[in-house]
Short mmCIF file of C-alpha atoms and ligand atoms in Angstrom, two decimals:
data_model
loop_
_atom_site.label_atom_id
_atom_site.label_comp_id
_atom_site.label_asym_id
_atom_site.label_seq_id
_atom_site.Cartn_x
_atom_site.Cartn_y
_atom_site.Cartn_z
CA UNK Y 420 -90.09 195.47 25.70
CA UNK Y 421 -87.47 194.08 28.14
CA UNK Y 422 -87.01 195.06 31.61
CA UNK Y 423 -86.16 199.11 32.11
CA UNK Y 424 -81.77 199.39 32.14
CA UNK Y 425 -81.79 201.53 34.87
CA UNK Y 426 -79.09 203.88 35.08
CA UNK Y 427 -77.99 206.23 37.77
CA UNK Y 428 -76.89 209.72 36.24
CA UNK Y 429 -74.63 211.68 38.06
CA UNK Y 430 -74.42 215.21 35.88
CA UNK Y 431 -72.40 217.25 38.51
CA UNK Y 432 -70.84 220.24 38.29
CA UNK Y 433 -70.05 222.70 34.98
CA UNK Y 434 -70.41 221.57 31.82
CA UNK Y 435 -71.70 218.05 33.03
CA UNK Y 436 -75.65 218.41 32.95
CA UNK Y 437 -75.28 220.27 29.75
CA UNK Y 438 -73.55 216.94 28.45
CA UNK Y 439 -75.80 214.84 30.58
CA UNK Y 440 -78.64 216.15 28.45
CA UNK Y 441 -77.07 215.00 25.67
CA UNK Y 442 -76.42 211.50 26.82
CA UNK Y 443 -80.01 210.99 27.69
CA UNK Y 444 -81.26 212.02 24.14
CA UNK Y 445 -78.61 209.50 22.62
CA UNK Y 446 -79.91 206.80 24.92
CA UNK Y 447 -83.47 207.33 24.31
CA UNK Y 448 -82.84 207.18 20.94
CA UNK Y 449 -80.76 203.55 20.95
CA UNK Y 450 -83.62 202.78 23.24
CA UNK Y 451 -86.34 203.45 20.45
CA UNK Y 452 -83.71 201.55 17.98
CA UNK Y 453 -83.40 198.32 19.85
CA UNK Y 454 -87.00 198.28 21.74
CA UNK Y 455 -85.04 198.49 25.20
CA UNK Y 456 -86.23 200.69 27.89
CA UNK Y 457 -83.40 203.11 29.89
CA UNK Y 458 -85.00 204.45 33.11
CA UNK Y 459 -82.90 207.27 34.74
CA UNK Y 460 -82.57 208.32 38.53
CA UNK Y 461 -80.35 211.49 38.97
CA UNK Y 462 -78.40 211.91 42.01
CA UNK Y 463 -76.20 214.48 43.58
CA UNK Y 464 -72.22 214.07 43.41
CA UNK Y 465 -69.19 217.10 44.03
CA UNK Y 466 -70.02 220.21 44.22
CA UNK Y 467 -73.86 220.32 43.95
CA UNK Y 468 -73.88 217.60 46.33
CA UNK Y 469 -72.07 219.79 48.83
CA UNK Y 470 -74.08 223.07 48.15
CA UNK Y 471 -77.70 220.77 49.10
CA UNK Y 472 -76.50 218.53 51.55
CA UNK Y 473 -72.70 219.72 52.73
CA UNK Y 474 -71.26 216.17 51.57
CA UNK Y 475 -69.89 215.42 48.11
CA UNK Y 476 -71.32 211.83 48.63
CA UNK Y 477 -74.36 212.24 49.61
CA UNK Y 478 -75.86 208.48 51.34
CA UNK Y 479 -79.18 208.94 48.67
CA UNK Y 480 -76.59 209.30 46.01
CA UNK Y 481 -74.71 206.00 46.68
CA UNK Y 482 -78.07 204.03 47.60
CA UNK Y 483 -78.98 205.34 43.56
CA UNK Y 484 -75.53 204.46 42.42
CA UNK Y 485 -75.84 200.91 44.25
CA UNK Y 486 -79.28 199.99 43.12
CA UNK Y 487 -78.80 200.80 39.38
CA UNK Y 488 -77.35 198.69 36.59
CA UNK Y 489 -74.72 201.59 35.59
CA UNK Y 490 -73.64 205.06 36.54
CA UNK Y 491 -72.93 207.67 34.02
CA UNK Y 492 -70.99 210.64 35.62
CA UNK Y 493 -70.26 213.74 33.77
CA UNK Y 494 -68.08 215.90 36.02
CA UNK Y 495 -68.21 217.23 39.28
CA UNK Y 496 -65.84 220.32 40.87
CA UNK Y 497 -64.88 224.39 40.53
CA UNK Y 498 -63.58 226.85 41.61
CA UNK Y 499 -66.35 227.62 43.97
CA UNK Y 500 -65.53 224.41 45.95
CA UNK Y 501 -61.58 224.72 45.73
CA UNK Y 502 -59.96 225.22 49.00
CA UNK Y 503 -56.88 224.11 50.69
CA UNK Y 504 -58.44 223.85 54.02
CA UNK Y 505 -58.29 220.10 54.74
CA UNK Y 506 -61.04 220.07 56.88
CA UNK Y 507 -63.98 221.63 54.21
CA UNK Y 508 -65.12 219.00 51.32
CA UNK Y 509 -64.05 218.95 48.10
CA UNK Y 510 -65.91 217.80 44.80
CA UNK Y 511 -63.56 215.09 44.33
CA UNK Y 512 -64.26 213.48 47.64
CA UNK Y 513 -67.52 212.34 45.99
CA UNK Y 514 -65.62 210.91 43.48
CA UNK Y 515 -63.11 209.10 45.06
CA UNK Y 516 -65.70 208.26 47.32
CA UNK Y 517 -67.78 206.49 44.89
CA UNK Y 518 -65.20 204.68 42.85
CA UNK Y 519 -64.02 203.42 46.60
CA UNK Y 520 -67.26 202.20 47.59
CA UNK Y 521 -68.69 200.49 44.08
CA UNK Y 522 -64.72 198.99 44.53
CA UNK Y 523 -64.69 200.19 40.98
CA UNK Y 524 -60.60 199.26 40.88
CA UNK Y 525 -60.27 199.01 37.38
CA UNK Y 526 -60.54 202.57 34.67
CA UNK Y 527 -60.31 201.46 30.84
CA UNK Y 528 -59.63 204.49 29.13
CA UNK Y 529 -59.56 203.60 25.05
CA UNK Y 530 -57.46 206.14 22.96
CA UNK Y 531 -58.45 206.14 19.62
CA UNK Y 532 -57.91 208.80 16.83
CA UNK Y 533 -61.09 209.31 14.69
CA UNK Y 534 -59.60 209.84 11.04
CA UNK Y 535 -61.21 212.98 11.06
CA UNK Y 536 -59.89 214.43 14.04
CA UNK Y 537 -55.98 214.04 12.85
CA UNK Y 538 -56.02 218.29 12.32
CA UNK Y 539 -57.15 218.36 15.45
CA UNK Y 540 -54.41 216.96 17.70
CA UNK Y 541 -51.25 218.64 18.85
CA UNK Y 542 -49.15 216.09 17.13
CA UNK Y 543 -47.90 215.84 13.32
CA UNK Y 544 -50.19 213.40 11.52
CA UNK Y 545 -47.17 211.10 10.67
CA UNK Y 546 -47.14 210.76 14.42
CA UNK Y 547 -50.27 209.53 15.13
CA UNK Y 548 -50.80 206.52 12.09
CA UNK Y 549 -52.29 203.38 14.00
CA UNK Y 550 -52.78 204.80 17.43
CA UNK Y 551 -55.67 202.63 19.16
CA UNK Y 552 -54.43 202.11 22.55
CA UNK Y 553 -56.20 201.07 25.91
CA UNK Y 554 -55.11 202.93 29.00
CA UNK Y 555 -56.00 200.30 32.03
CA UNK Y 556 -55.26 202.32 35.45
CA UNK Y 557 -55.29 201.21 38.33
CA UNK Y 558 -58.15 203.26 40.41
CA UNK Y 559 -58.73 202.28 44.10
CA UNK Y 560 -54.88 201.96 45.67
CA UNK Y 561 -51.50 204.25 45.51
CA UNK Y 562 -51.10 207.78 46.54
CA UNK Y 563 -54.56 208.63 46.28
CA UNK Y 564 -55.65 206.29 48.78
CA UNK Y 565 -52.37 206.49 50.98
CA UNK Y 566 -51.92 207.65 54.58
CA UNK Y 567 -51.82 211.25 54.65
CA UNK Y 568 -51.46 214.10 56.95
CA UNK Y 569 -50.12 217.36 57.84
CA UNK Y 570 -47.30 217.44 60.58
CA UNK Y 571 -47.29 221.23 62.31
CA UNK Y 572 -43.66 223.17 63.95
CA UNK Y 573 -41.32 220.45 62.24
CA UNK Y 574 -38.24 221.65 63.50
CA UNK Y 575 -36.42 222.73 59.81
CA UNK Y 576 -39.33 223.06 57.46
CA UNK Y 577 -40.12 226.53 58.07
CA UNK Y 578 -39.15 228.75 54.71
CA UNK Y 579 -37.21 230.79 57.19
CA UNK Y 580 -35.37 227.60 58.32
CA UNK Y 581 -36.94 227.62 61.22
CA UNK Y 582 -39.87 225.36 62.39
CA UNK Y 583 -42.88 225.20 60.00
CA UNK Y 584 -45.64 222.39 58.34
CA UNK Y 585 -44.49 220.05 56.39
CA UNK Y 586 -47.20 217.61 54.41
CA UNK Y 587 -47.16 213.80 53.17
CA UNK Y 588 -48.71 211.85 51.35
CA UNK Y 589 -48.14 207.83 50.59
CA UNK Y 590 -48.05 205.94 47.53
CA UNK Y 591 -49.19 201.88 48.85
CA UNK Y 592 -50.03 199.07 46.86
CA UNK Y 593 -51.34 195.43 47.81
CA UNK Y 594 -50.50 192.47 45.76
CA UNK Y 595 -53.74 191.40 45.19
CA UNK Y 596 -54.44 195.09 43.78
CA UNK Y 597 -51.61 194.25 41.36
CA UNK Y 598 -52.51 191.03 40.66
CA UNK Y 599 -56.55 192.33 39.59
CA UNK Y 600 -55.53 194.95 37.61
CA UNK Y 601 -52.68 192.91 35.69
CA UNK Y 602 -55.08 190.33 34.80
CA UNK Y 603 -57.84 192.75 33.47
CA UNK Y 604 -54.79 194.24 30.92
CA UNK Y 605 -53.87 190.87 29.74
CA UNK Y 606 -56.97 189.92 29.37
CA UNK Y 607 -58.21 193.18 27.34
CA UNK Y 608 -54.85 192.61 25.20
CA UNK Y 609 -55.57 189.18 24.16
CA UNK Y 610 -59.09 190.75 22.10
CA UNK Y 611 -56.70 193.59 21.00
CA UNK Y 612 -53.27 193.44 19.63
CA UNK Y 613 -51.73 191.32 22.14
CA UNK Y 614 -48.92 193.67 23.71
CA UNK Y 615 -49.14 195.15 27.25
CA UNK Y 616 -46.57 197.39 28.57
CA UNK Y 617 -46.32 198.12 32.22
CA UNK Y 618 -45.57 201.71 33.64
CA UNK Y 619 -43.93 202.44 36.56
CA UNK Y 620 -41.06 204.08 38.36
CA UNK Y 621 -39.33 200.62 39.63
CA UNK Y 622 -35.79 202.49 39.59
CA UNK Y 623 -36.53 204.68 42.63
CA UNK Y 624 -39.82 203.73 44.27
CA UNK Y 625 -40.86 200.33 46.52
CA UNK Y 626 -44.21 200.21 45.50
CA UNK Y 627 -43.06 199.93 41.64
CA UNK Y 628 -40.42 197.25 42.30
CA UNK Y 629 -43.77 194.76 43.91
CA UNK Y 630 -45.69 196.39 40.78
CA UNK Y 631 -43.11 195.28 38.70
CA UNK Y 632 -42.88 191.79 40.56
CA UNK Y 633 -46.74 190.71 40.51
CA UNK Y 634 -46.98 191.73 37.34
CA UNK Y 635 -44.42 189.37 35.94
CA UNK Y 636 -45.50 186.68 38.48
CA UNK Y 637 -49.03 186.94 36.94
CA UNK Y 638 -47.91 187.30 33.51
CA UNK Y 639 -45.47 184.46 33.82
CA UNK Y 640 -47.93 182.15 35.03
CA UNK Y 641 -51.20 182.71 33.23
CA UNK Y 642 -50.43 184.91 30.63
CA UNK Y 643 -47.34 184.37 28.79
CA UNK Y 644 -48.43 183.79 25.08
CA UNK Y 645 -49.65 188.27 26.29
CA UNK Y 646 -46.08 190.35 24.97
CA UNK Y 647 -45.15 192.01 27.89
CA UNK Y 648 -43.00 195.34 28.45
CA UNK Y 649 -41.47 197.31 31.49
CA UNK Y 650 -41.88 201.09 30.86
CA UNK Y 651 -40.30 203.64 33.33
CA UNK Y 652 -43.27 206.25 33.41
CA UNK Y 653 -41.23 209.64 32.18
CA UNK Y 654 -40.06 207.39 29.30
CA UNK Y 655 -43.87 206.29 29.49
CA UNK Y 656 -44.74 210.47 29.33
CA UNK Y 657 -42.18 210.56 26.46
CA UNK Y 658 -43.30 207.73 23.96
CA UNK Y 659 -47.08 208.96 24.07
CA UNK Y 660 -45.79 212.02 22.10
CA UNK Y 661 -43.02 210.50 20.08
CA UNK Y 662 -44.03 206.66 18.72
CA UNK Y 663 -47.68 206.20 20.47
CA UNK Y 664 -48.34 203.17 17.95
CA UNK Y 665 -46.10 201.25 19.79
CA UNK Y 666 -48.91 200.68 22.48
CA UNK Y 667 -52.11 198.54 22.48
CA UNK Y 668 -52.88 197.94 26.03
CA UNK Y 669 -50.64 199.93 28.92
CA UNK Y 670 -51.43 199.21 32.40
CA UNK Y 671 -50.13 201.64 35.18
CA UNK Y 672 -50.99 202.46 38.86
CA UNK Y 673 -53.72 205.25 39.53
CA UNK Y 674 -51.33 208.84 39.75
CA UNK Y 675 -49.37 207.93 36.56
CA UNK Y 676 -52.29 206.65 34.98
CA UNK Y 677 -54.04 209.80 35.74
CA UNK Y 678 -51.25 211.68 34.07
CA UNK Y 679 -50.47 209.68 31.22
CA UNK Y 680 -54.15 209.61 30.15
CA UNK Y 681 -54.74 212.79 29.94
CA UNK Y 682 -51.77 213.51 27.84
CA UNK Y 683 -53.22 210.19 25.66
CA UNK Y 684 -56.23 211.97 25.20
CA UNK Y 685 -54.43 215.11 23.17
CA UNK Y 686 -53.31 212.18 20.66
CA UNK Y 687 -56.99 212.17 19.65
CA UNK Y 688 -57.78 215.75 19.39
CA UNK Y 689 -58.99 217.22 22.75
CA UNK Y 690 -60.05 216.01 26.30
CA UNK Y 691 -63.41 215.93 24.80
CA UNK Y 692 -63.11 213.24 23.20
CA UNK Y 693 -61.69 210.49 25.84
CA UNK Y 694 -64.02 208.50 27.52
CA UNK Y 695 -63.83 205.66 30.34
CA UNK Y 696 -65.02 203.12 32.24
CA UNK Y 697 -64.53 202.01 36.04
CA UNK Y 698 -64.95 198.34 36.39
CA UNK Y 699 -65.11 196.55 39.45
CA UNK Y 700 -67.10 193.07 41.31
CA UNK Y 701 -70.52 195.70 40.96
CA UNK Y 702 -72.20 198.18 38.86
CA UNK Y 703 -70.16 199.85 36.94
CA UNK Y 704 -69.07 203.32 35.90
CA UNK Y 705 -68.70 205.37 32.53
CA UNK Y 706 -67.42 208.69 32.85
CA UNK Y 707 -65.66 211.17 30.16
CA UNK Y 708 -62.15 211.87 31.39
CA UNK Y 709 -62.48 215.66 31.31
CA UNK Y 710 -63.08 218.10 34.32
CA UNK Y 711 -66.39 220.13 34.41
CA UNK Y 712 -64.19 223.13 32.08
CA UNK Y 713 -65.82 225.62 34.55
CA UNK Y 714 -64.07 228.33 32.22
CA UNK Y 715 -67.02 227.26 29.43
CA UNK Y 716 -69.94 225.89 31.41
CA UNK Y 717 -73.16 227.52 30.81
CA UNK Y 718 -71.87 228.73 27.53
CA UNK Y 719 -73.28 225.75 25.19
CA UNK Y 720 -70.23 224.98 23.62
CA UNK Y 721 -69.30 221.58 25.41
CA UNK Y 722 -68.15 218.95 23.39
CA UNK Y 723 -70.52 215.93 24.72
CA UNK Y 724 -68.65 213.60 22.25
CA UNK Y 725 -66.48 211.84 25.50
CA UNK Y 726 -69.78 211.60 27.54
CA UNK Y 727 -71.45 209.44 24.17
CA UNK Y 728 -68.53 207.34 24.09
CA UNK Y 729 -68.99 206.85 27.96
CA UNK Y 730 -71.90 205.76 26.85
CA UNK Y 731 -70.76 203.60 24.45
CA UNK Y 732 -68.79 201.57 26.74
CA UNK Y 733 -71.57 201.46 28.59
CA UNK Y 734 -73.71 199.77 26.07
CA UNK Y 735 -71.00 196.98 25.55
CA UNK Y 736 -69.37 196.56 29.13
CA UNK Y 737 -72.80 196.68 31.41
CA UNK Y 738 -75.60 196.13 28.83
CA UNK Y 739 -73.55 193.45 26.27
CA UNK Y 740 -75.22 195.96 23.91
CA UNK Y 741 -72.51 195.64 21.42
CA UNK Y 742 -74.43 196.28 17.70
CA UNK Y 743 -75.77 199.64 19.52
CA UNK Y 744 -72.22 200.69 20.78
CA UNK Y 745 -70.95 199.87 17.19
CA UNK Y 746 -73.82 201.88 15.74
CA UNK Y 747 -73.05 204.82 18.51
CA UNK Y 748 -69.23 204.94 17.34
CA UNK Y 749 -70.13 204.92 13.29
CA UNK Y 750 -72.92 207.60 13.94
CA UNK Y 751 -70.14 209.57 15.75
CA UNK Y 752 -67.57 208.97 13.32
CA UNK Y 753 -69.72 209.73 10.28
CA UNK Y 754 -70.83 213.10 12.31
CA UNK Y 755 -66.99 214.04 12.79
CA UNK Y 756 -66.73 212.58 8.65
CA UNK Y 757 -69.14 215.33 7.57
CA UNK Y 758 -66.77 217.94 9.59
CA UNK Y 759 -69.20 218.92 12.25
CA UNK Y 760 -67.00 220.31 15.01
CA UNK Y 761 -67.41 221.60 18.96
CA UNK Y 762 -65.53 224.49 19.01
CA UNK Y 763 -62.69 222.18 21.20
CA UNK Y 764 -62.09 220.39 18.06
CA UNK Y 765 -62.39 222.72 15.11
CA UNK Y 766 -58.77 223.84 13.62
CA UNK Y 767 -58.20 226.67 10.92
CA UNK Y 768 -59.71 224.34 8.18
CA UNK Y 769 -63.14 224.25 9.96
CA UNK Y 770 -66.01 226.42 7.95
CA UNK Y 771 -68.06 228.35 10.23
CA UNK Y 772 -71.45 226.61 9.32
CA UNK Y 773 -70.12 223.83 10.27
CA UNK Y 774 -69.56 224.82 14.38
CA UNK Y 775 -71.87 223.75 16.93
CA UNK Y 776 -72.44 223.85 20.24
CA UNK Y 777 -73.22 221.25 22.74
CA UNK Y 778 -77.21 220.52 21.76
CA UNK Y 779 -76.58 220.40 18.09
CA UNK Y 780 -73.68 218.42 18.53
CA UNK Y 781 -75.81 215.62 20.33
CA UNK Y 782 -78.91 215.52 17.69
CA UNK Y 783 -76.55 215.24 15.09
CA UNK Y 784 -75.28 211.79 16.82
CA UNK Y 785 -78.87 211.46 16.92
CA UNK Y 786 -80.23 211.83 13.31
CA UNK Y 787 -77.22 209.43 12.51
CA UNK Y 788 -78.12 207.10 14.57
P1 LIG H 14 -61.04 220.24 32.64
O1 LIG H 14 -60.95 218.91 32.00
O2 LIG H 14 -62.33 220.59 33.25
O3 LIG H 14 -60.69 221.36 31.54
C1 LIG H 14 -59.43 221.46 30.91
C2 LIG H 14 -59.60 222.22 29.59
O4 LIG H 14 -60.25 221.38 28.65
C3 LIG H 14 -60.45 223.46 29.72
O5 LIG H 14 -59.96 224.46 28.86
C4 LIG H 14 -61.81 223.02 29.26
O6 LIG H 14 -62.61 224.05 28.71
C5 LIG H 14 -61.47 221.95 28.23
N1 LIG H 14 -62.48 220.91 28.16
C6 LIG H 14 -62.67 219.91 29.05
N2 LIG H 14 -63.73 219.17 28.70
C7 LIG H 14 -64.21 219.71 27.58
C8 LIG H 14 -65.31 219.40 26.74
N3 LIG H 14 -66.13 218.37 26.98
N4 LIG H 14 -65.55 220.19 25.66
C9 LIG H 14 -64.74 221.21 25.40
N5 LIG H 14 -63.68 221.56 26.14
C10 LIG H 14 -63.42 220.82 27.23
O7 LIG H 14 -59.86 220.32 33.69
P2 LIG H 14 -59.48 221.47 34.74
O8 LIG H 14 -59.76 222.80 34.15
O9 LIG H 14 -58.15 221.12 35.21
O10 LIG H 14 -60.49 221.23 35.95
C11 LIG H 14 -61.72 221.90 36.10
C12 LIG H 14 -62.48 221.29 37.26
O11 LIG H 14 -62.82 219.93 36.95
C13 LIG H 14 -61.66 221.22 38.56
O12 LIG H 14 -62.52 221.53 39.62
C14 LIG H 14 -61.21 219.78 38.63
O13 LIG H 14 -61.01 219.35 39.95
C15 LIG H 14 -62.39 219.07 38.00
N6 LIG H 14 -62.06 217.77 37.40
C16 LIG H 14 -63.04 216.83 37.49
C17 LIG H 14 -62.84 215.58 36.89
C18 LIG H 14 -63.97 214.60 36.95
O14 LIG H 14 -65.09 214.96 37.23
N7 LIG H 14 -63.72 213.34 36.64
C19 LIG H 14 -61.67 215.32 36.21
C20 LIG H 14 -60.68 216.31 36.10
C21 LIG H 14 -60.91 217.55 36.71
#
C-alpha cells in the first residue's frame, strides 16, 4: 500500500451528502482496484457550517481543506440561509471563501455529451455531433470579488423619484489574473483540439478591452501555433445553443463563465452531469457544477453522476491517477449504455425498471468498475 490520499470532503447542504455518499463508495472501490488508500476528513462549509458555528467558513474547515491533498465539495446553500440582509452569512460565502483562500483561480469545467445521453438534452441531436468542449473560467477576480456596497438617500434613486438606496457592484481584473488564466487555456488546448476562443464583452466594458489585450499579448508571444478567437459573450450565450462544436477550449472571466457553463451543461443532458475542477498554486478542488436542488434533497433521487466525474478529475489532476479516471468514465458510460437513468436524465423512451435513485445509481458505477 502507498501512503493514504487524503481528501477533505465538504458534503454541504441538500442533495450534497446524499451524493457525497456516493463518491466515497466509488473511491473506496478504485482504492481496492489500484491498492491505494483514500483517507477522508469531513468538514463543515455553507449552510451547515453556519447552523454549528454561525460562519460559512468555518477556521477547522479551511485548516482540513489546507492540510489535505484534494477537496471534494458537493454543494452548499437553501432557502433556509437566503436573505438579502447584507450583514447575515450566506452559504456561498464559504464558497467564495474557500476558492479565495486555496487561490484556487482557475475552474475547468469539461462539457462532454455521453452518446447515451443525446435524448436527454434540450437540443436536437444534429445539434450536438462532436461537442467536447472545456469551459476554463476565471474564478478568483471580476464582479464577484469587486468593491461593493450599498449607498443609502441617493438623491434620485428612490422609486418615487425621490431619494432612496441605490447598490453597486464592480467588475476588476489584474493583468497577471489574465495572464494565469490565458496560459492554463492554451495550455489545456494544445492536449485537445488546439482552438481557444476568448469571451468577453470588449465592446462596452474596460475590464474586457485589458482581457482582450493580455490575452493576445500572451497568446502572441508564447502561444501562437494555439488558434485563437474573440467571442462577444451574448454571441458566446448564442453559439452554445446553435453550433457548440465549434468550441474545444473557451476561456472567459468568472460571471460569464458562471453563466455560460451552466447553459454548457444542458448540451449534455442535465446539470447533473457537469463536473469541475478549481486549480490553483495548492490543493485543489473538484466540485459538480450544480446547486444543492433543495427542491429534491432528502428524496433519493440525486443524480451523483457530476460528483463521480468530480471525482474523476480528481483522480487525473491531483492524484496523476489517469488509468482509474479512464476506468471511472467507461464504467459511467457503460452504466448510462445499459440505459440506467436518475430521474434528471430519463426522457419518454426510459422503461421504468430502468430508474434509480441516487444509491443505486452509485453501485451501479460501482459493479462496473
Ligand atoms: P441547483 O443546481 O441546485 O438546481 C437547479 C435544478 O437542477 C433543480 O431543479 C435541481 O433539482 C436540478 N438539479 C441540480 N443538481 C441535480 C442533480 N445532481 N440531480 C438531479 N437534479 C439536479 O440550482 P438552484 O436551484 O438555482 O440553487 C439551489 C441552491 O444551490 C441555492 O441555494 C444556490 O445558491 C445553491 N448553489 C450552490 C452551488 C454550489 O454549491 N456550487 C452552485 C449553484 C447554486
Amino acid at each position: 500500500m502507498t501512503n493514504p490520499r487524503r481528501i477533505c470532503l465538504l458534503p454541504g447542504d441538500g442533495i450534497g451528502p446524499e451524493i457525497t455518499v456516493e463518491a466515497v463508495k466509488v473511491l473506496d472501490a478504485i482504492g481496492a482496484l489500484n491498492d491505494v488508500t483514500f483517507s477522508y476528513d469531513e468538514a463543515l462549509l455553507g449552510g451547515i457550517a453556519i447552523d454549528a458555528t454561525g460562519s460559512p467558513l468555518p477556521d477547522a474547515t479551511l485548516d482540513a481543506a489546507r492540510a489535505a491533498d484534494a477537496v471534494l465539495l458537493a454543494a452548499i446553500g437553501g432557502p433556509k440561509w437566503d436573505t438579502t440582509d447584507p450583514d447575515k452569512p450566506r452559504p456561498e460565502q464559504g464558497l467564495l471563501g474557500i476558492r479565495k483562500a486555496l487561490g484556487l483561480f482557475a475552474n475547468l469545467r469539461p462539457v462532454k455529451l455521453f452518446p447515451a445521453l443525446v435524448g436527454a438534452s434540450s437540443l436536437k441531436p444534429e445539434h450536438l455531433e462532436g461537442v467536447d468542449m472545456l469551459i476554463v473560467r476565471e474564478l478568483t477576480g471580476g464582479i464577484y470579488f469587486g468593491e461593493r456596497g450599498r449607498e443609502r438617500d441617493v438623491p434620485g434613486a428612490g422609486a418615487d423619484g425621490g431619494s432612496g438606496m441605490r447598490a453597486y457592484d464592480t467588475e476588476v481584473y489584474a493583468e497577471y489574473e489574465i495572464e494565469r488564466i490565458a496560459r492554463i487555456a492554451f495550455d489545456a488546448a494544445r492536449t485537445r483540439r488546439n482552438k481557444v476562443h476568448s469571451v468577453d464583452k470588449a465592446n462596452v466594458l474596460e475590464s474586457s478591452r485589458l482581457w482582450r489585450e493580455v490575452v493576445h499579448r500572451v497568446h502572441d508571444a508564447e502561444y501562437s501555433d494555439v488558434e485563437l478567437v474573440d467571442q462577444l459573450v451574448d454571441n458566446s450565450a448564442m453559439q452554445l445553443v446553435r453550433w457548440p462544436a465549434q468550441f474545444d477550449v473557451m476561456v472567459t472571466g468568472n460571471i460569464f463563465g458562471d453563466i455560460l457553463s451552466d447553459e454548457a451543461s444542458m448540451l449534455t443532458g442535465s446539470l447533473g452531469m457537469l463536473a469541475s475542477a478549481s486549480l490553483g498554486d495548492g490543493t485543489a478542488l473538484y466540485e459538480p457544477s450544480h446547486g444543492s436542488a433543495p427542491d429534491i434533497a432528502g428524496q433519493g433521487v440525486a443524480n451523483p453522476l457530476a460528483m463521480l466525474l468530480s471525482v474523476e478529475l480528481m483522480l487525473r489532476h491531483s492524484f496523476e491517477m489517469h488509468g482509474a479516471a479512464d476506468t471511472l468514465s467507461t464504467a459511467i458510460e457503460n452504466v448510462l449504455a445499459e440505459g440506467w437513468r436518475t430521474r434528471d436524465i430519463a426522457d419518454e423512451g426510459t422503461p421504468a425498471d430502468r430508474l434509480v435513485g441516487t444509491s443505486e445509481m452509485g453501485d451501479l458505477v460501482v459493479t462496473q468498475l
